[in-house]
Short mmCIF file of C-alpha atoms in Angstrom, two decimals:
data_model
loop_
_atom_site.label_atom_id
_atom_site.label_comp_id
_atom_site.label_asym_id
_atom_site.label_seq_id
_atom_site.Cartn_x
_atom_site.Cartn_y
_atom_site.Cartn_z
CA UNK J 1 -0.01 -0.01 -0.01
CA UNK J 2 1.37 3.35 -0.89
CA UNK J 3 2.55 5.68 1.80
CA UNK J 4 3.06 9.18 0.37
CA UNK J 5 4.08 12.47 2.11
CA UNK J 6 2.12 14.51 -0.51
CA UNK J 7 -0.55 14.29 -3.14
CA UNK J 8 1.80 13.34 -5.86
CA UNK J 9 -0.12 10.12 -6.44
CA UNK J 10 -2.83 12.23 -8.03
CA UNK J 11 -0.53 12.55 -10.98
CA UNK J 12 -1.87 9.03 -12.04
CA UNK J 13 -5.33 10.38 -12.25
CA UNK J 14 -4.10 13.26 -14.40
CA UNK J 15 -2.09 10.90 -16.68
CA UNK J 16 -5.18 8.76 -17.35
CA UNK J 17 -7.31 11.80 -17.83
CA UNK J 18 -5.01 13.36 -20.31
CA UNK J 19 -4.44 10.11 -22.24
CA UNK J 20 -8.20 9.60 -22.75
CA UNK J 21 -8.73 13.29 -23.82
CA UNK J 22 -5.87 12.80 -26.28
CA UNK J 23 -7.55 9.93 -27.94
CA UNK J 24 -5.87 6.97 -26.16
CA UNK J 25 -7.88 3.78 -26.66
CA UNK J 26 -10.25 3.66 -23.67
CA UNK J 27 -10.61 -0.12 -23.87
CA UNK J 28 -7.20 -0.43 -22.03
CA UNK J 29 -8.71 1.50 -19.11
CA UNK J 30 -12.17 -0.10 -19.44
CA UNK J 31 -10.58 -3.41 -18.44
CA UNK J 32 -9.27 -2.05 -15.10
CA UNK J 33 -12.42 -2.43 -13.13
CA UNK J 34 -12.46 -6.20 -13.90
CA UNK J 35 -8.87 -6.49 -12.83
CA UNK J 36 -9.66 -4.75 -9.65
CA UNK J 37 -12.72 -6.63 -8.72
CA UNK J 38 -11.45 -10.04 -9.71
CA UNK J 39 -7.75 -9.91 -8.71
CA UNK J 40 -6.41 -6.87 -6.95
CA UNK J 41 -9.26 -6.10 -4.45
CA UNK J 42 -9.57 -9.69 -3.38
CA UNK J 43 -5.84 -9.78 -2.79
CA UNK J 44 -5.86 -6.53 -0.82
CA UNK J 45 -8.73 -8.04 1.34
CA UNK J 46 -6.62 -11.14 2.00
CA UNK J 47 -3.54 -9.16 2.82
CA UNK J 48 -5.43 -6.70 5.03
CA UNK J 49 -7.21 -9.23 7.19
CA UNK J 50 -4.79 -12.17 7.54
CA UNK J 51 -1.89 -11.85 9.89
CA UNK J 52 -3.38 -8.83 11.68
CA UNK J 53 -1.18 -6.98 14.09
CA UNK J 54 -1.62 -4.08 16.49
CA UNK J 55 -2.68 -1.73 13.60
CA UNK J 56 -6.24 -2.79 14.12
CA UNK J 57 -7.84 -3.78 17.42
CA UNK J 58 -11.00 -5.85 18.04
CA UNK J 59 -12.78 -2.71 19.57
CA UNK J 60 -12.03 -0.70 16.37
CA UNK J 61 -13.33 -3.53 14.15
CA UNK J 62 -16.42 -3.86 16.23
CA UNK J 63 -17.07 -0.16 16.21
CA UNK J 64 -16.74 -0.08 12.37
CA UNK J 65 -19.00 -3.10 11.98
CA UNK J 66 -21.81 -1.61 14.22
CA UNK J 67 -21.55 1.70 12.59
CA UNK J 68 -21.67 0.28 9.06
CA UNK J 69 -24.82 -1.70 9.91
CA UNK J 70 -26.46 1.17 11.84
CA UNK J 71 -25.71 3.83 9.24
CA UNK J 72 -26.81 1.69 6.31
CA UNK J 73 -30.11 0.59 7.93
CA UNK J 74 -30.90 4.13 9.04
CA UNK J 75 -29.95 6.13 5.96
CA UNK J 76 -31.14 3.91 3.04
CA UNK J 77 -34.77 3.26 4.34
CA UNK J 78 -34.93 6.91 5.31
CA UNK J 79 -33.91 8.03 1.83
CA UNK J 80 -36.38 5.67 0.17
CA UNK J 81 -39.21 6.96 2.45
CA UNK J 82 -38.38 10.54 1.64
CA UNK J 83 -38.47 9.72 -2.02
CA UNK J 84 -41.67 7.74 -1.93
CA UNK J 85 -43.57 10.51 -3.81
CA UNK J 86 -40.78 11.36 -6.11
CA UNK J 87 -42.19 11.35 -9.61
CA UNK J 88 -39.09 10.43 -11.64
CA UNK J 89 -38.98 6.65 -11.06
CA UNK J 90 -35.94 6.28 -13.27
CA UNK J 91 -33.87 8.25 -10.70
CA UNK J 92 -35.58 7.24 -7.42
CA UNK J 93 -33.54 4.16 -6.55
CA UNK J 94 -30.27 5.77 -7.78
CA UNK J 95 -30.83 8.66 -5.41
CA UNK J 96 -31.53 6.44 -2.50
CA UNK J 97 -28.50 4.33 -3.13
CA UNK J 98 -26.29 7.25 -3.50
CA UNK J 99 -27.05 8.47 -0.02
CA UNK J 100 -25.60 5.41 1.65
CA UNK J 101 -23.02 4.18 -0.72
CA UNK J 102 -19.44 5.76 -0.91
CA UNK J 103 -16.84 4.90 -3.59
CA UNK J 104 -14.41 3.09 -1.24
CA UNK J 105 -12.91 0.77 -3.81
CA UNK J 106 -12.07 3.12 -6.69
CA UNK J 107 -11.71 6.61 -4.97
CA UNK J 108 -11.58 6.10 -1.28
CA UNK J 109 -8.66 3.74 -0.78
CA UNK J 110 -5.80 6.07 -2.13
CA UNK J 111 -6.99 8.87 0.11
CA UNK J 112 -7.72 6.82 3.13
CA UNK J 113 -4.21 5.19 2.77
CA UNK J 114 -2.79 8.69 2.67
CA UNK J 115 -4.75 10.24 5.62
CA UNK J 116 -5.24 7.18 7.86
CA UNK J 117 -2.54 4.58 6.75
CA UNK J 118 -3.06 0.77 6.68
CA UNK J 119 -5.16 1.04 9.83
CA UNK J 120 -7.81 3.11 7.93
CA UNK J 121 -7.54 0.87 4.89
CA UNK J 122 -8.44 -2.22 6.77
CA UNK J 123 -11.26 -0.63 8.55
CA UNK J 124 -12.58 0.84 5.37
CA UNK J 125 -12.60 -2.48 3.65
CA UNK J 126 -14.46 -3.98 6.63
CA UNK J 127 -17.05 -1.16 6.28
CA UNK J 128 -17.32 -1.88 2.53
CA UNK J 129 -17.60 -5.62 3.06
CA UNK J 130 -20.49 -5.18 5.50
CA UNK J 131 -22.30 -2.91 3.05
CA UNK J 132 -21.71 -5.48 0.27
CA UNK J 133 -24.13 -7.92 2.00
CA UNK J 134 -26.78 -5.20 1.84
CA UNK J 135 -26.07 -3.80 -1.60
CA UNK J 136 -25.81 -7.08 -3.42
CA UNK J 137 -28.87 -8.55 -1.97
CA UNK J 138 -31.61 -6.11 -0.95
CA UNK J 139 -30.46 -3.11 -3.16
CA UNK J 140 -29.92 -5.40 -6.13
CA UNK J 141 -33.34 -6.87 -5.65
CA UNK J 142 -34.99 -3.37 -5.35
CA UNK J 143 -33.27 -2.10 -8.57
CA UNK J 144 -34.13 -5.24 -10.52
CA UNK J 145 -37.67 -5.36 -9.35
CA UNK J 146 -37.51 -9.14 -9.89
CA UNK J 147 -34.94 -11.83 -9.93
CA UNK J 148 -34.62 -15.23 -8.44
CA UNK J 149 -32.63 -16.28 -5.28
CA UNK J 150 -30.18 -18.17 -7.51
CA UNK J 151 -29.46 -14.98 -9.51
CA UNK J 152 -28.94 -12.87 -6.38
CA UNK J 153 -26.70 -15.41 -4.76
CA UNK J 154 -24.60 -15.61 -7.95
CA UNK J 155 -23.98 -11.90 -7.72
CA UNK J 156 -23.28 -11.96 -3.98
CA UNK J 157 -20.55 -14.65 -4.28
CA UNK J 158 -18.19 -12.42 -6.30
CA UNK J 159 -14.41 -12.70 -5.84
CA UNK J 160 -14.28 -9.83 -3.24
CA UNK J 161 -17.07 -11.46 -1.14
CA UNK J 162 -15.27 -14.82 -1.32
CA UNK J 163 -12.00 -13.13 -0.26
CA UNK J 164 -13.80 -11.50 2.71
CA UNK J 165 -15.18 -14.86 3.88
CA UNK J 166 -11.78 -16.60 3.34
CA UNK J 167 -9.76 -13.87 5.06
CA UNK J 168 -12.00 -13.89 8.18
CA UNK J 169 -11.79 -17.67 8.22
CA UNK J 170 -7.99 -17.62 8.11
CA UNK J 171 -7.85 -14.85 10.67
CA UNK J 172 -10.26 -16.65 12.98
CA UNK J 173 -8.00 -19.78 12.84
CA UNK J 174 -4.80 -17.70 13.30
CA UNK J 175 -3.56 -18.74 9.90
CA UNK J 176 -1.80 -16.62 7.28
CA UNK J 177 -1.58 -16.84 3.45
CA UNK J 178 0.61 -19.78 2.42
CA UNK J 179 4.22 -18.82 1.76
CA UNK J 180 4.00 -19.86 -1.88
CA UNK J 181 1.12 -17.56 -2.54
CA UNK J 182 2.18 -14.64 -0.26
CA UNK J 183 4.43 -12.86 -2.77
CA UNK J 184 2.07 -12.83 -5.85
CA UNK J 185 -0.91 -11.92 -3.54
CA UNK J 186 1.05 -9.00 -2.02
CA UNK J 187 2.03 -7.84 -5.57
CA UNK J 188 -1.61 -7.89 -6.67
CA UNK J 189 -2.69 -6.06 -3.56
CA UNK J 190 -0.06 -3.26 -4.11
CA UNK J 191 -1.55 -2.84 -7.65
CA UNK J 192 -4.90 -1.83 -6.25
CA UNK J 193 -4.31 1.80 -5.57
CA UNK J 194 -2.39 2.73 -8.72
CA UNK J 195 -4.91 0.93 -10.85
CA UNK J 196 -7.80 2.49 -9.02
CA UNK J 197 -6.22 5.96 -9.63
CA UNK J 198 -5.87 5.36 -13.34
CA UNK J 199 -9.46 4.12 -13.39
CA UNK J 200 -10.67 7.26 -11.78
CA UNK J 201 -8.88 9.50 -14.29
CA UNK J 202 -10.25 7.48 -17.14
CA UNK J 203 -13.84 7.40 -15.86
CA UNK J 204 -13.88 11.15 -15.21
CA UNK J 205 -12.38 11.92 -18.69
CA UNK J 206 -14.91 9.67 -20.39
CA UNK J 207 -17.92 11.28 -18.60
CA UNK J 208 -17.05 14.93 -18.42
CA UNK J 209 -19.61 15.57 -21.03
CA UNK J 210 -22.25 14.44 -18.53
CA UNK J 211 -21.53 17.69 -16.55
CA UNK J 212 -23.55 19.58 -19.15
CA UNK J 213 -26.63 18.04 -17.69
CA UNK J 214 -26.16 18.96 -13.99
CA UNK J 215 -29.54 19.78 -12.53
CA UNK J 216 -31.27 20.54 -9.30
CA UNK J 217 -31.59 16.87 -8.27
CA UNK J 218 -27.78 16.24 -8.78
CA UNK J 219 -26.84 19.24 -6.74
CA UNK J 220 -29.16 18.39 -3.87
CA UNK J 221 -28.09 14.81 -3.93
CA UNK J 222 -24.37 15.56 -3.80
CA UNK J 223 -24.90 18.26 -1.12
CA UNK J 224 -26.62 15.75 1.16
CA UNK J 225 -24.14 13.01 0.53
CA UNK J 226 -21.00 15.00 0.76
CA UNK J 227 -21.80 17.61 3.39
CA UNK J 228 -24.98 17.10 5.44
CA UNK J 229 -24.74 13.39 6.24
CA UNK J 230 -20.99 13.48 7.20
CA UNK J 231 -21.60 16.58 9.31
CA UNK J 232 -24.50 14.71 11.18
CA UNK J 233 -22.30 11.74 11.70
CA UNK J 234 -19.33 13.87 13.09
CA UNK J 235 -21.64 15.85 15.33
CA UNK J 236 -23.37 12.77 16.79
CA UNK J 237 -20.16 10.79 17.32
CA UNK J 238 -18.45 13.78 18.86
CA UNK J 239 -21.32 14.51 21.24
CA UNK J 240 -21.12 10.97 22.56
CA UNK J 241 -17.30 11.19 22.90
CA UNK J 242 -16.28 8.35 20.71
CA UNK J 243 -12.67 7.87 19.69
CA UNK J 244 -11.59 10.93 17.70
CA UNK J 245 -9.64 8.86 15.16
CA UNK J 246 -12.54 6.52 14.50
CA UNK J 247 -14.91 9.55 14.38
CA UNK J 248 -12.72 11.17 11.67
CA UNK J 249 -12.44 7.90 9.67
CA UNK J 250 -16.13 7.12 9.55
CA UNK J 251 -16.89 10.83 8.76
CA UNK J 252 -14.37 10.66 5.95
CA UNK J 253 -15.99 7.39 4.65
CA UNK J 254 -19.49 8.88 4.74
CA UNK J 255 -18.17 11.81 2.80
CA UNK J 256 -16.84 9.70 -0.16
CA UNK J 257 -18.28 10.32 -3.52
CA UNK J 258 -21.06 8.16 -4.78
CA UNK J 259 -20.15 4.58 -5.84
CA UNK J 260 -19.56 3.38 -9.31
CA UNK J 261 -22.09 0.60 -8.59
CA UNK J 262 -24.97 3.14 -8.85
CA UNK J 263 -23.89 3.84 -12.45
CA UNK J 264 -23.63 0.06 -13.11
CA UNK J 265 -27.06 -0.64 -11.66
CA UNK J 266 -28.62 2.23 -13.55
CA UNK J 267 -27.25 0.86 -16.84
CA UNK J 268 -28.05 -2.77 -16.06
CA UNK J 269 -31.68 -2.02 -15.06
CA UNK J 270 -32.56 0.73 -17.64
CA UNK J 271 -32.64 3.66 -15.11
CA UNK J 272 -31.51 7.25 -15.90
CA UNK J 273 -27.84 6.44 -16.81
CA UNK J 274 -27.11 10.13 -17.77
CA UNK J 275 -28.10 11.31 -14.26
CA UNK J 276 -26.07 8.56 -12.57
CA UNK J 277 -23.08 9.60 -14.54
CA UNK J 278 -23.52 13.29 -13.74
CA UNK J 279 -23.60 12.59 -9.95
CA UNK J 280 -20.66 10.08 -10.22
CA UNK J 281 -18.40 12.60 -12.05
CA UNK J 282 -19.35 15.66 -10.13
CA UNK J 283 -19.17 14.06 -6.71
CA UNK J 284 -15.77 12.52 -7.55
CA UNK J 285 -14.32 15.80 -8.82
CA UNK J 286 -15.70 17.69 -5.67
CA UNK J 287 -14.27 15.05 -3.30
CA UNK J 288 -10.78 15.20 -4.87
CA UNK J 289 -10.87 19.04 -4.63
CA UNK J 290 -11.94 18.81 -0.90
CA UNK J 291 -9.04 16.34 -0.22
CA UNK J 292 -6.52 18.72 -1.86
CA UNK J 293 -7.92 21.58 0.23
CA UNK J 294 -7.72 19.43 3.38
CA UNK J 295 -4.12 18.51 2.56
CA UNK J 296 -3.04 22.12 2.02
CA UNK J 297 -4.62 23.44 5.24
CA UNK J 298 -3.93 20.42 7.53
#
């Protein structure tokens, strides 16, 4: 995992952005998400949760797990209830999902690694893993409007989910990755952040045209996700005197830009893909700008 003393890693985003704008074949970048989901992210999960040391305590893990469950089960139903009379049905589920889901895998990890180190990365992955149960079951079913149990289970048991189950099993038995596999698994895990950064730059470059269609719904959605909800989380946890480091970490996680999965779901289930792209690109650019400002004034 990268450990940088400045934001020089953002150059990778700029490189991918400029290459796409210069006419570079985007197919090379389009394959990155598959590599991340099927190889790099599962490897990072295995590395993060096997052979744990003092970087992460049981209390920290329990806190993140409880917070992830409470936050998801509070915010998502509340968003769906608030949108029950919203007339644009092609946006309704996207708006609700955006409220609860942050882009940990593609955007969050590089910045969490920078601000919080491996401790924050491990806890962020745990947060994401817990939300995956919810996203790939209930949310998937809501978006689809139909679908068999077999189809849902097929989606749930993706490589990242399998890696989560395997890593917790190994950690629970006090085992580590076999010596023969440790080196290649570590290499794949180390590729996660650079590939994610290249993916961000490519996705932003390919979808900047969507910014021409920013409307009131997009602005309100991003304002709630990026500012209002994190502010409520920070105020609530501070009021109850929770650990400051954990409070900052979960506030940062809740402020992450909307997840790429909302774009994927919108495309797969024939929702408003243009709107999903607008919110994804605008929230990502805003988040990066916020992180740069945070770095400059911290």
